[in-house]
Tab-separated table of N, CA, C and O and ligand atoms in Angstrom:
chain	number	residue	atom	x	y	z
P	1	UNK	N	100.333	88.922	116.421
P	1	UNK	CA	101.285	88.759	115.323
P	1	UNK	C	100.767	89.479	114.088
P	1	UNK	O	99.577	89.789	114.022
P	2	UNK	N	101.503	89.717	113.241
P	2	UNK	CA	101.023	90.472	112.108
P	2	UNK	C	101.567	89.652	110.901
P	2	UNK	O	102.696	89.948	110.513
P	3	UNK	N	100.952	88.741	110.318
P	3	UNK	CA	100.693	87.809	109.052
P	3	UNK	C	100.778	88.811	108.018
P	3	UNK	O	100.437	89.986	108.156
P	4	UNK	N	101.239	88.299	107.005
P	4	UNK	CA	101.415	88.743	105.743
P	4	UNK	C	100.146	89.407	105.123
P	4	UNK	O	100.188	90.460	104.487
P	5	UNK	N	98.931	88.637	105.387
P	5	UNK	CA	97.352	88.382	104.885
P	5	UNK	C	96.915	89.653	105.654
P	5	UNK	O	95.912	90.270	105.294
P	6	UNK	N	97.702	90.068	106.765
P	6	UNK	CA	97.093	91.254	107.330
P	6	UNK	C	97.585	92.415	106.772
P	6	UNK	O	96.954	93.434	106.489
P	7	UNK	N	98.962	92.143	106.613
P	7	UNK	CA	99.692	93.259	105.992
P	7	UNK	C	99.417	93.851	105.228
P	7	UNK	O	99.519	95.074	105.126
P	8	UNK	N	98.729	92.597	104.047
P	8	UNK	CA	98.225	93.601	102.613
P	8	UNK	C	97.160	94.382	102.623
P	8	UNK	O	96.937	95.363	101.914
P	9	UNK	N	96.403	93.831	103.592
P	9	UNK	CA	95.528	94.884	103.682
P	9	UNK	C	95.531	96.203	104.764
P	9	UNK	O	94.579	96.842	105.211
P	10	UNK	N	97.209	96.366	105.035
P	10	UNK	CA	97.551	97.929	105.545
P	10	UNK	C	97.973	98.806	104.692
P	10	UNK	O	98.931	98.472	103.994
P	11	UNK	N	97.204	100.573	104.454
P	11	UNK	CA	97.687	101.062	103.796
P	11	UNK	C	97.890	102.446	105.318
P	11	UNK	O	97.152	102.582	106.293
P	12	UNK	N	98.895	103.083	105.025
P	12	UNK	CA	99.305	104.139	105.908
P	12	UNK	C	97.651	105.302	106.125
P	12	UNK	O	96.816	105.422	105.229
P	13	UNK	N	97.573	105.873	107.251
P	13	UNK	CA	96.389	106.293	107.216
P	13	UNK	C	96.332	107.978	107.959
P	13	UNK	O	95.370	108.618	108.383
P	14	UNK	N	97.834	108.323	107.881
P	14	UNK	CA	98.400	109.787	108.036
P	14	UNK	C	97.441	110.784	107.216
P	14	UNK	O	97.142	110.772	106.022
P	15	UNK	N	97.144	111.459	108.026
P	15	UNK	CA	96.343	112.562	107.031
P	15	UNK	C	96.802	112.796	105.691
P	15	UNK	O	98.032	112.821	105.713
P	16	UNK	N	96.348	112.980	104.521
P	16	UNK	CA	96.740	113.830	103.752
P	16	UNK	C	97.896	112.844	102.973
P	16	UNK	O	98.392	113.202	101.905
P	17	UNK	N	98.263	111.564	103.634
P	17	UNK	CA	99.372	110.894	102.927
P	17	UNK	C	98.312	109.561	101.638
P	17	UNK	O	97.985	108.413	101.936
P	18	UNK	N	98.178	109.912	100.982
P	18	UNK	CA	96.938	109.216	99.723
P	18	UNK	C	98.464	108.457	98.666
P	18	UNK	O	98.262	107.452	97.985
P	19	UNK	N	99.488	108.946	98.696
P	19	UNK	CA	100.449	108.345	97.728
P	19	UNK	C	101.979	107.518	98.293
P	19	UNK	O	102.905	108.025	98.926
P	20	UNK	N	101.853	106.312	97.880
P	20	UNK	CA	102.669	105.372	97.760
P	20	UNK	C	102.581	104.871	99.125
P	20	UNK	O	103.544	104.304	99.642
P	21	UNK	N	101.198	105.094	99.892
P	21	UNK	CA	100.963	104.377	101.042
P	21	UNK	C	100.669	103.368	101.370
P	21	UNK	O	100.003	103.011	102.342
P	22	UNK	N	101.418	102.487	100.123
P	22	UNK	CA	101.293	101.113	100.267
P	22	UNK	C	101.839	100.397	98.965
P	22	UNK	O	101.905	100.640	97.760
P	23	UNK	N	102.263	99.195	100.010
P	23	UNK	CA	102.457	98.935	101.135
P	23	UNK	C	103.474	99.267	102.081
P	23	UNK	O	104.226	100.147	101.663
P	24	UNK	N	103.707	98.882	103.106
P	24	UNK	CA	104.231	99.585	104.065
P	24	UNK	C	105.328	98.511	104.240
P	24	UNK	O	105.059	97.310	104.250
P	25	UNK	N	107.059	99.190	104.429
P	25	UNK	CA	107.953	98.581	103.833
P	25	UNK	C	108.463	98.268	105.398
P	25	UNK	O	108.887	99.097	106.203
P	26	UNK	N	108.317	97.020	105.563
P	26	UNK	CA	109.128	96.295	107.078
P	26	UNK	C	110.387	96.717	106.894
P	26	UNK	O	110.858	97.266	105.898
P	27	UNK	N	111.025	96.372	108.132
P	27	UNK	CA	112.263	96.622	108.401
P	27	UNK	C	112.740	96.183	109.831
P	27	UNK	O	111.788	95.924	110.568
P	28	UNK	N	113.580	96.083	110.221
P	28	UNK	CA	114.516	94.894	111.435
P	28	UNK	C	113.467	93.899	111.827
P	28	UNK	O	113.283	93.797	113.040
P	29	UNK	N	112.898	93.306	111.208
P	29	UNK	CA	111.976	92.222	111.064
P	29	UNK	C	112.338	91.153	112.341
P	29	UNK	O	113.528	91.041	112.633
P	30	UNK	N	111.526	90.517	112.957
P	30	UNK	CA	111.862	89.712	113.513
P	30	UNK	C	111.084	88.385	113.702
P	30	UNK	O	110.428	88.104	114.705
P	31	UNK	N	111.284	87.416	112.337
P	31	UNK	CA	110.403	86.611	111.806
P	31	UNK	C	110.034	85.248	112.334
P	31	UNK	O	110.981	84.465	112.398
P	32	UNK	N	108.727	84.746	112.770
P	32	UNK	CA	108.422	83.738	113.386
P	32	UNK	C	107.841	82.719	112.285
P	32	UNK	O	107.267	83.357	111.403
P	33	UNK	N	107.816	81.489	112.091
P	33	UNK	CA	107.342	80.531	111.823
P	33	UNK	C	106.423	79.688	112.085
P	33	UNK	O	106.718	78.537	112.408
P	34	UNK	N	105.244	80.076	112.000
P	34	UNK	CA	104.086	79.026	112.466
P	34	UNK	C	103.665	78.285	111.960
P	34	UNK	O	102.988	78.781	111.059
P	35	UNK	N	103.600	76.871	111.951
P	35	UNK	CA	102.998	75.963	110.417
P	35	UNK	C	101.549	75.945	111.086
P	35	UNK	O	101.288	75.767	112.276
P	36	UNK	N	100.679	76.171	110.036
P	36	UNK	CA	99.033	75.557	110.500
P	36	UNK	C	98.911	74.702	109.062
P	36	UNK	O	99.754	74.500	108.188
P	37	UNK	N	97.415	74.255	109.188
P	37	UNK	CA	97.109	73.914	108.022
P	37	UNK	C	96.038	74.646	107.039
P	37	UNK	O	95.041	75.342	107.229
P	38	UNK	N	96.837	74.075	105.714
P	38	UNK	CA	96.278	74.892	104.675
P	38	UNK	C	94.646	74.501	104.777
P	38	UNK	O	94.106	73.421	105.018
P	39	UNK	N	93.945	76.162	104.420
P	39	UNK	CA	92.536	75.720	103.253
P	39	UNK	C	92.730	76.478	102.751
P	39	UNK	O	93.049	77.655	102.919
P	40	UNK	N	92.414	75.394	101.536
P	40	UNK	CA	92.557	75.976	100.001
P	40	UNK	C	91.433	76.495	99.305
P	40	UNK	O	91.424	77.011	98.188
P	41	UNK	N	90.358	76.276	100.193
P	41	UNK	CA	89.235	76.812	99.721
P	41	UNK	C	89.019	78.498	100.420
P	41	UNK	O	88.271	79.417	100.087
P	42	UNK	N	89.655	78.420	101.094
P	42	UNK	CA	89.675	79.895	101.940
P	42	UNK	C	90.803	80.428	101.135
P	42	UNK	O	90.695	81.644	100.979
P	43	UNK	N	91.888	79.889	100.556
P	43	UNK	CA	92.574	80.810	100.158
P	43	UNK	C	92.572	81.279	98.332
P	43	UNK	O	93.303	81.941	97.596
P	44	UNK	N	91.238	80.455	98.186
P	44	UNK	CA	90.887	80.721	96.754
P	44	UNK	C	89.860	81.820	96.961
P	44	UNK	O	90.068	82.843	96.308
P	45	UNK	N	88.792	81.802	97.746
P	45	UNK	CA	88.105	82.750	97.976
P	45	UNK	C	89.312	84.109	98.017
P	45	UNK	O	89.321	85.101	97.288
P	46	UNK	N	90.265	83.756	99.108
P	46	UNK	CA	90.854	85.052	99.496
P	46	UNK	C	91.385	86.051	98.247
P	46	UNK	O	91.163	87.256	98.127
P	47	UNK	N	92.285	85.022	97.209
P	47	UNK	CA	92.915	85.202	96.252
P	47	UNK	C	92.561	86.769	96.028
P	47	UNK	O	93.174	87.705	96.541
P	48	UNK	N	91.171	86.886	94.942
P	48	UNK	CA	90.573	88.429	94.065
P	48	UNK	C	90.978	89.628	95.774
P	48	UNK	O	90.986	90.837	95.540
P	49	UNK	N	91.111	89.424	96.469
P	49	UNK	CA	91.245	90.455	97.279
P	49	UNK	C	92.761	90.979	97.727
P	49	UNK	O	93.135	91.840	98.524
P	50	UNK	N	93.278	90.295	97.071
P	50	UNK	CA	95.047	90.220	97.066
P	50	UNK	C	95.443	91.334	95.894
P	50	UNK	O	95.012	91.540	94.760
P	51	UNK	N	96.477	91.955	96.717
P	51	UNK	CA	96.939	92.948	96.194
P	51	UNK	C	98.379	92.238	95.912
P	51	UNK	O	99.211	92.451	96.794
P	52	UNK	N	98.923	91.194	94.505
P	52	UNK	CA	99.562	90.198	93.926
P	52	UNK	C	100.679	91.089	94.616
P	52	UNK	O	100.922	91.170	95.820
P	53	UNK	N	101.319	91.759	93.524
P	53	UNK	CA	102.499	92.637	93.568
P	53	UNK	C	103.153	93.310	94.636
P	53	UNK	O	104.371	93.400	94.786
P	54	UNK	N	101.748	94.049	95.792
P	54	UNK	CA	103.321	93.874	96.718
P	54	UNK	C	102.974	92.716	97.595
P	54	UNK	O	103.760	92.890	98.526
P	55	UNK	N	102.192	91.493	97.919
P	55	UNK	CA	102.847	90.429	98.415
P	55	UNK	C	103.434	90.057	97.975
P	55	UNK	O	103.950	89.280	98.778
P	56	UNK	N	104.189	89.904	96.549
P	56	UNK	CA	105.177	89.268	96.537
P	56	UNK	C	106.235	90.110	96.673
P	56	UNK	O	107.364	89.662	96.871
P	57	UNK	N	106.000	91.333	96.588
P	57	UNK	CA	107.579	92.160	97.047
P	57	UNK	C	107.808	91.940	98.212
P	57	UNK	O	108.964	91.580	98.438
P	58	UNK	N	106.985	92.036	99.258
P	58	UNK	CA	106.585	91.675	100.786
P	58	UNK	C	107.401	90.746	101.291
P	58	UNK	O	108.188	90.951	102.215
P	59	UNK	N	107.177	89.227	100.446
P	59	UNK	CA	107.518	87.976	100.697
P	59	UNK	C	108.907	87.989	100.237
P	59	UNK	O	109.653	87.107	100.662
P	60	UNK	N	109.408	88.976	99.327
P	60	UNK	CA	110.914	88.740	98.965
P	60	UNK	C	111.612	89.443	99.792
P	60	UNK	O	112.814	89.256	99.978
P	61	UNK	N	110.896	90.354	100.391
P	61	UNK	CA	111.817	91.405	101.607
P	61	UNK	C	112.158	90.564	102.885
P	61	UNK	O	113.063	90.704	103.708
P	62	UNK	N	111.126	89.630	102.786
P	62	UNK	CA	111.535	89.121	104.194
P	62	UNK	C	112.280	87.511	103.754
P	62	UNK	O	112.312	86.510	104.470
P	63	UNK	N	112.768	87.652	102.518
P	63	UNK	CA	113.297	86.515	102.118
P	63	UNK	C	113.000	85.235	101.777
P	63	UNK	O	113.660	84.219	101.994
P	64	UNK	N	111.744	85.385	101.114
P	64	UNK	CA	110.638	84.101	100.863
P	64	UNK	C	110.639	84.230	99.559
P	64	UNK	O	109.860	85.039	99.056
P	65	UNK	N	111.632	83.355	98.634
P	65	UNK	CA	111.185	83.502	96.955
P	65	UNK	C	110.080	83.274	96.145
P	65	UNK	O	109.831	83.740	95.033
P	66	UNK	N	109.131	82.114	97.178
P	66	UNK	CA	108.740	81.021	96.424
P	66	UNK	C	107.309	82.017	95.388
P	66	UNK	O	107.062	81.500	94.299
P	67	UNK	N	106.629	83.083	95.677
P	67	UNK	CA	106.169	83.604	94.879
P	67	UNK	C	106.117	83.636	93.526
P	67	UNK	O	107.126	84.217	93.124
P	68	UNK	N	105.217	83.187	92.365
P	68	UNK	CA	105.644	83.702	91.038
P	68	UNK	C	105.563	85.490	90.793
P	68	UNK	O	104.738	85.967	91.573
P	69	UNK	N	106.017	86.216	90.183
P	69	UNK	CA	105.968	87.481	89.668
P	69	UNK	C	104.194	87.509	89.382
P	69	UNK	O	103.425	88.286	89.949
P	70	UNK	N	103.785	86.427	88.332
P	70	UNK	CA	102.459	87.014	88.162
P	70	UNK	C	101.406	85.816	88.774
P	70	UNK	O	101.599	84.632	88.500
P	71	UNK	N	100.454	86.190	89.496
P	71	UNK	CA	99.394	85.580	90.280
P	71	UNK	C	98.935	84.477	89.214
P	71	UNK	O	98.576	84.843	88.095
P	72	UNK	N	98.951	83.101	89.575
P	72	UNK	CA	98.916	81.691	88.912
P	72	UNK	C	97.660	81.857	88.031
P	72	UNK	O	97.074	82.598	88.821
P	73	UNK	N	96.869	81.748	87.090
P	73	UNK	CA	95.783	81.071	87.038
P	73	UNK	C	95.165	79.870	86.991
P	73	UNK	O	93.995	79.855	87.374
P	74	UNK	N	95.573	79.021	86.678
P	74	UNK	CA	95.602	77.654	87.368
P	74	UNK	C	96.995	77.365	88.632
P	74	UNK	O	98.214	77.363	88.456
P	75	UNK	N	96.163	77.142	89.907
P	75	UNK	CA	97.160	77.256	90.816
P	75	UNK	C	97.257	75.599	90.821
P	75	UNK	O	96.259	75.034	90.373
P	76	UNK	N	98.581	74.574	91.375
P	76	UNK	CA	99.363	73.499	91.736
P	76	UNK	C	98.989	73.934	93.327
P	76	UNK	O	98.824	74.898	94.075
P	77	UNK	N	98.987	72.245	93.238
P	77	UNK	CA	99.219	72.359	95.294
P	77	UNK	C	99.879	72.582	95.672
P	77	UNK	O	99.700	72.808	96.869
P	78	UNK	N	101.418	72.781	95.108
P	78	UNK	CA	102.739	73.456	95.578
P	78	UNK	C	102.430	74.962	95.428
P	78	UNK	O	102.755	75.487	96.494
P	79	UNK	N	102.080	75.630	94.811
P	79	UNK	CA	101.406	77.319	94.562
P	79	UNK	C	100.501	77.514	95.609
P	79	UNK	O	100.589	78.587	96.206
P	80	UNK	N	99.677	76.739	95.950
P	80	UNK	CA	99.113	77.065	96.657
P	80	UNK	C	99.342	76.639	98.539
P	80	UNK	O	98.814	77.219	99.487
P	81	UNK	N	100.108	75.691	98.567
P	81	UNK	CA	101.325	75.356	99.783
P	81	UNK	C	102.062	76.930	100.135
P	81	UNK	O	101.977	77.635	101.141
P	82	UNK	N	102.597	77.068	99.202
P	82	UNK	CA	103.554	78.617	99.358
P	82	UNK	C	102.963	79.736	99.430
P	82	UNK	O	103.673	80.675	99.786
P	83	UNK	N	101.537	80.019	99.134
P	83	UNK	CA	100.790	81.371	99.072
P	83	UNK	C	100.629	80.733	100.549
P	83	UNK	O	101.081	81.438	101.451
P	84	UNK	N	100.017	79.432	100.947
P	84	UNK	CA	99.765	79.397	102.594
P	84	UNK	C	100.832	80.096	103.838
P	84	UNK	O	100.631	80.532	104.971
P	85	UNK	N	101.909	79.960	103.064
P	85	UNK	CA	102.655	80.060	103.932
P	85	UNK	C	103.149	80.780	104.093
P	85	UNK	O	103.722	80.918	105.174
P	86	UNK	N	103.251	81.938	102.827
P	86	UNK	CA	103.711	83.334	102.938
P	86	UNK	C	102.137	84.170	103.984
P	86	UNK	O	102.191	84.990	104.901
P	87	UNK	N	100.762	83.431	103.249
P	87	UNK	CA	100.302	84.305	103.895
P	87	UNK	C	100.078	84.341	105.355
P	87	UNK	O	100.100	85.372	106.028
P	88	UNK	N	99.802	82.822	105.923
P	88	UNK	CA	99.159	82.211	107.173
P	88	UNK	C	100.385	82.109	108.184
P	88	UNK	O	100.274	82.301	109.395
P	89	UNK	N	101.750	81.730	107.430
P	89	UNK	CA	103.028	81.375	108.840
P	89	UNK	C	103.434	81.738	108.600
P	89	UNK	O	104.396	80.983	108.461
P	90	UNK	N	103.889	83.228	108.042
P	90	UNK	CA	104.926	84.086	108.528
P	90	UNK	C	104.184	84.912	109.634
P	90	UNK	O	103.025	85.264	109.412
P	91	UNK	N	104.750	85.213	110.721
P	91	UNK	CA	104.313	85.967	111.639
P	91	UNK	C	105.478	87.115	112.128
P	91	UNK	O	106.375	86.713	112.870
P	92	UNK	N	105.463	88.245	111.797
P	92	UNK	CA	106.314	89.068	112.141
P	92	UNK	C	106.102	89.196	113.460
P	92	UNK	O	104.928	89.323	113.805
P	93	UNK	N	107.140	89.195	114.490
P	93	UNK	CA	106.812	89.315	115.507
P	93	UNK	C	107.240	90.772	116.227
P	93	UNK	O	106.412	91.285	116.980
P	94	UNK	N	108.296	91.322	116.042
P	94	UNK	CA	108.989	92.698	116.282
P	94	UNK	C	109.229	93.349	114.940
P	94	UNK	O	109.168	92.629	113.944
P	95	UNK	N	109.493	94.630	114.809
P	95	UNK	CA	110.076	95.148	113.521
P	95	UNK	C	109.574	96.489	113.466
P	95	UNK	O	109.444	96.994	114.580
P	96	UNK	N	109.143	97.466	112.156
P	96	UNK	CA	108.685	98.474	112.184
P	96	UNK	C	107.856	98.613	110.431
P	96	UNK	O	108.346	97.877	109.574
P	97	UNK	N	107.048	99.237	110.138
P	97	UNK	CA	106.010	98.913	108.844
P	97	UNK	C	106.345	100.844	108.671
P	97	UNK	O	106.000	101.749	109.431
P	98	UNK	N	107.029	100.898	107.536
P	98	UNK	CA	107.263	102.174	107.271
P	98	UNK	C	106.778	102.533	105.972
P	98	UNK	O	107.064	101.981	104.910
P	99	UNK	N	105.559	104.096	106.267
P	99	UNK	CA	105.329	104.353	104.642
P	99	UNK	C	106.322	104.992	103.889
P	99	UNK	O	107.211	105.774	104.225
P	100	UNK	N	105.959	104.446	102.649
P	100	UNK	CA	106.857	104.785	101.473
P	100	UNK	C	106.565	106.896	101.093
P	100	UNK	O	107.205	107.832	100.614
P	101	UNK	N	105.496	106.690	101.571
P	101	UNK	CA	104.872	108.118	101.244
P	101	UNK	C	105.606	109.117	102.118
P	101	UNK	O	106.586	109.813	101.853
P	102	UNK	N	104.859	109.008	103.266
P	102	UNK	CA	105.538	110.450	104.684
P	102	UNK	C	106.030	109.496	105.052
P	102	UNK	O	105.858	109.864	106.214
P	103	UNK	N	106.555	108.470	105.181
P	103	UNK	CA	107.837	108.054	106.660
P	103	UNK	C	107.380	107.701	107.790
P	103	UNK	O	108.128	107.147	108.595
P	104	UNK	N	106.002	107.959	108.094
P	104	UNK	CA	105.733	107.229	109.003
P	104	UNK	C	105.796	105.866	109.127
P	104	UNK	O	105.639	104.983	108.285
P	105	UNK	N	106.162	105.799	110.822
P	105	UNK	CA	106.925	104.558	111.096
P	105	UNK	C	105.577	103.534	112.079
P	105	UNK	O	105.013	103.933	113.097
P	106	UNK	N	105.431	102.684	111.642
P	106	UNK	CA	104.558	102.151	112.222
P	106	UNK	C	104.862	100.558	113.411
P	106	UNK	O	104.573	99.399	113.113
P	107	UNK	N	105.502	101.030	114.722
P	107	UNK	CA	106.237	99.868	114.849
P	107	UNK	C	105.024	98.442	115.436
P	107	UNK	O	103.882	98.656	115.844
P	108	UNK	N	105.594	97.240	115.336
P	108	UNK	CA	105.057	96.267	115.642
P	108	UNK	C	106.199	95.776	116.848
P	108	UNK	O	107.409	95.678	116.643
P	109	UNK	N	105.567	95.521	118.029
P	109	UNK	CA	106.055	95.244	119.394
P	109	UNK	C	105.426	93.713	119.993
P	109	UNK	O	104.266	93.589	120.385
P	110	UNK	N	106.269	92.788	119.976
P	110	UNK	CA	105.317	91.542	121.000
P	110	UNK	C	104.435	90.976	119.787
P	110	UNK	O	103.461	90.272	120.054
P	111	UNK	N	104.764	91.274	118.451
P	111	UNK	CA	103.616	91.124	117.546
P	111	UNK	C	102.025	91.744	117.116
P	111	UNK	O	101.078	91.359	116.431
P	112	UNK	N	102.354	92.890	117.932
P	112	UNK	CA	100.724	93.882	117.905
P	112	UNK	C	101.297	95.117	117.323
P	112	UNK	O	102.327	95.550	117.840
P	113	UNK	N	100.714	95.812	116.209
P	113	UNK	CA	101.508	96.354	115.396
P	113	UNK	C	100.823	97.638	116.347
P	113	UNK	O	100.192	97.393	117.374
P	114	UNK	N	101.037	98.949	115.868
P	114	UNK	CA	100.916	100.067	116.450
P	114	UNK	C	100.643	100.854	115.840
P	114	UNK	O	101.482	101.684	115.489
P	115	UNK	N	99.391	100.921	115.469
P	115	UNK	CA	98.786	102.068	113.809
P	115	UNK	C	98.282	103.321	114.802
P	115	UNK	O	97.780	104.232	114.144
P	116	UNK	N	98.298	103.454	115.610
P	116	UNK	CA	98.446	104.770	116.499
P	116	UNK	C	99.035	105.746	116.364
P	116	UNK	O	100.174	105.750	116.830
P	117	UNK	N	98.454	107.193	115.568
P	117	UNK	CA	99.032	108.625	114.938
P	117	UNK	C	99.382	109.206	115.791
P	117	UNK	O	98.583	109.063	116.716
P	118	UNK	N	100.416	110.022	116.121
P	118	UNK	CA	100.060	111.305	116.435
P	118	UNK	C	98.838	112.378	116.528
P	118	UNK	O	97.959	112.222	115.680
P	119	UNK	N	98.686	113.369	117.384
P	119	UNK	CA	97.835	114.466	116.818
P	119	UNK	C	97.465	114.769	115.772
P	119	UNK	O	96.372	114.646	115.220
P	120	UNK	N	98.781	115.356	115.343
P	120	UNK	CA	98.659	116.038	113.850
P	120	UNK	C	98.737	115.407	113.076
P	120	UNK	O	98.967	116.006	112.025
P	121	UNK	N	98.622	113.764	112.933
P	121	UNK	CA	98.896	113.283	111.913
P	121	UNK	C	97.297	112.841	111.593
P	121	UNK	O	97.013	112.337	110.506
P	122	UNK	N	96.270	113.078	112.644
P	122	UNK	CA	95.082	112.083	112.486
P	122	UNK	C	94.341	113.328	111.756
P	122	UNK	O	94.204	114.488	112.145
P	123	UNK	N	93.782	112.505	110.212
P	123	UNK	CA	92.935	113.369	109.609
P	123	UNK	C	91.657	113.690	110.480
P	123	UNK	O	91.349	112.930	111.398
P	124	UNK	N	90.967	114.734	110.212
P	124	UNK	CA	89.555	115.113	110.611
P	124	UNK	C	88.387	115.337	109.448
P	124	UNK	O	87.241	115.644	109.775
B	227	ZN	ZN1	102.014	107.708	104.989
């Protein structure tokens, strides 16, 4: 499956593509629901490594409001309930992760995404 928490840390990796390769914009999504349980201590650690802005564009594409615009500094257990859940149970299961940059299309099948280039696309 490909979690949100994984997502952010995909940037497109096409040769030569260095701009607007991220993040990588889903599309015919095919969204699963997994509840686990929260740690909040793992997801405070996680926090500084979060790229805020596009998870929350991320989370609104696939129709999840509960995001604020700007990353909490004092987070509520409800803030931090909803970062769980955008990041830990959404599980995309089918769909395609397309860069904004070259267009490459990166599809996710069965939930195993497919970062596999072409030839010419793999830098040297
Ligand atoms: Zn690209």
């Amino acid at each position: 499956m490909v979690r949100l928490i994984t997502h952010n840390m995909l940037a497109c990796h096409v040769k030569n593509c260095t701009k607007d390769n991220f993040p990588l914009v889903f599309s015919e999504v095919e969204l699963v629901i997994r509840e686990s349980e929260a740690n909040y201590d793992f997801l405070r650690r996680f926090m500084p490594k979060l790229d805020w802005p596009a998870l929350v564009d991320t989370a609104r594409s696939l129709g999840d409001e509960t995001l604020p615009d700007d990353q909490p500094e004092e987070w509520t257990d409800e803030q931090l309930q909803a970062l769980h859940h955008v990041l830990m149970e959404m599980h995309v299961e089918e769909g395609n992760m397309t860069c904004r940059g070259c267009g490459h299309v990166y599809p996710i099948s069965n939930g195993i995404p497919n970062m596999l280039l072409a030839e010419h696309e793999v830098g040297r």
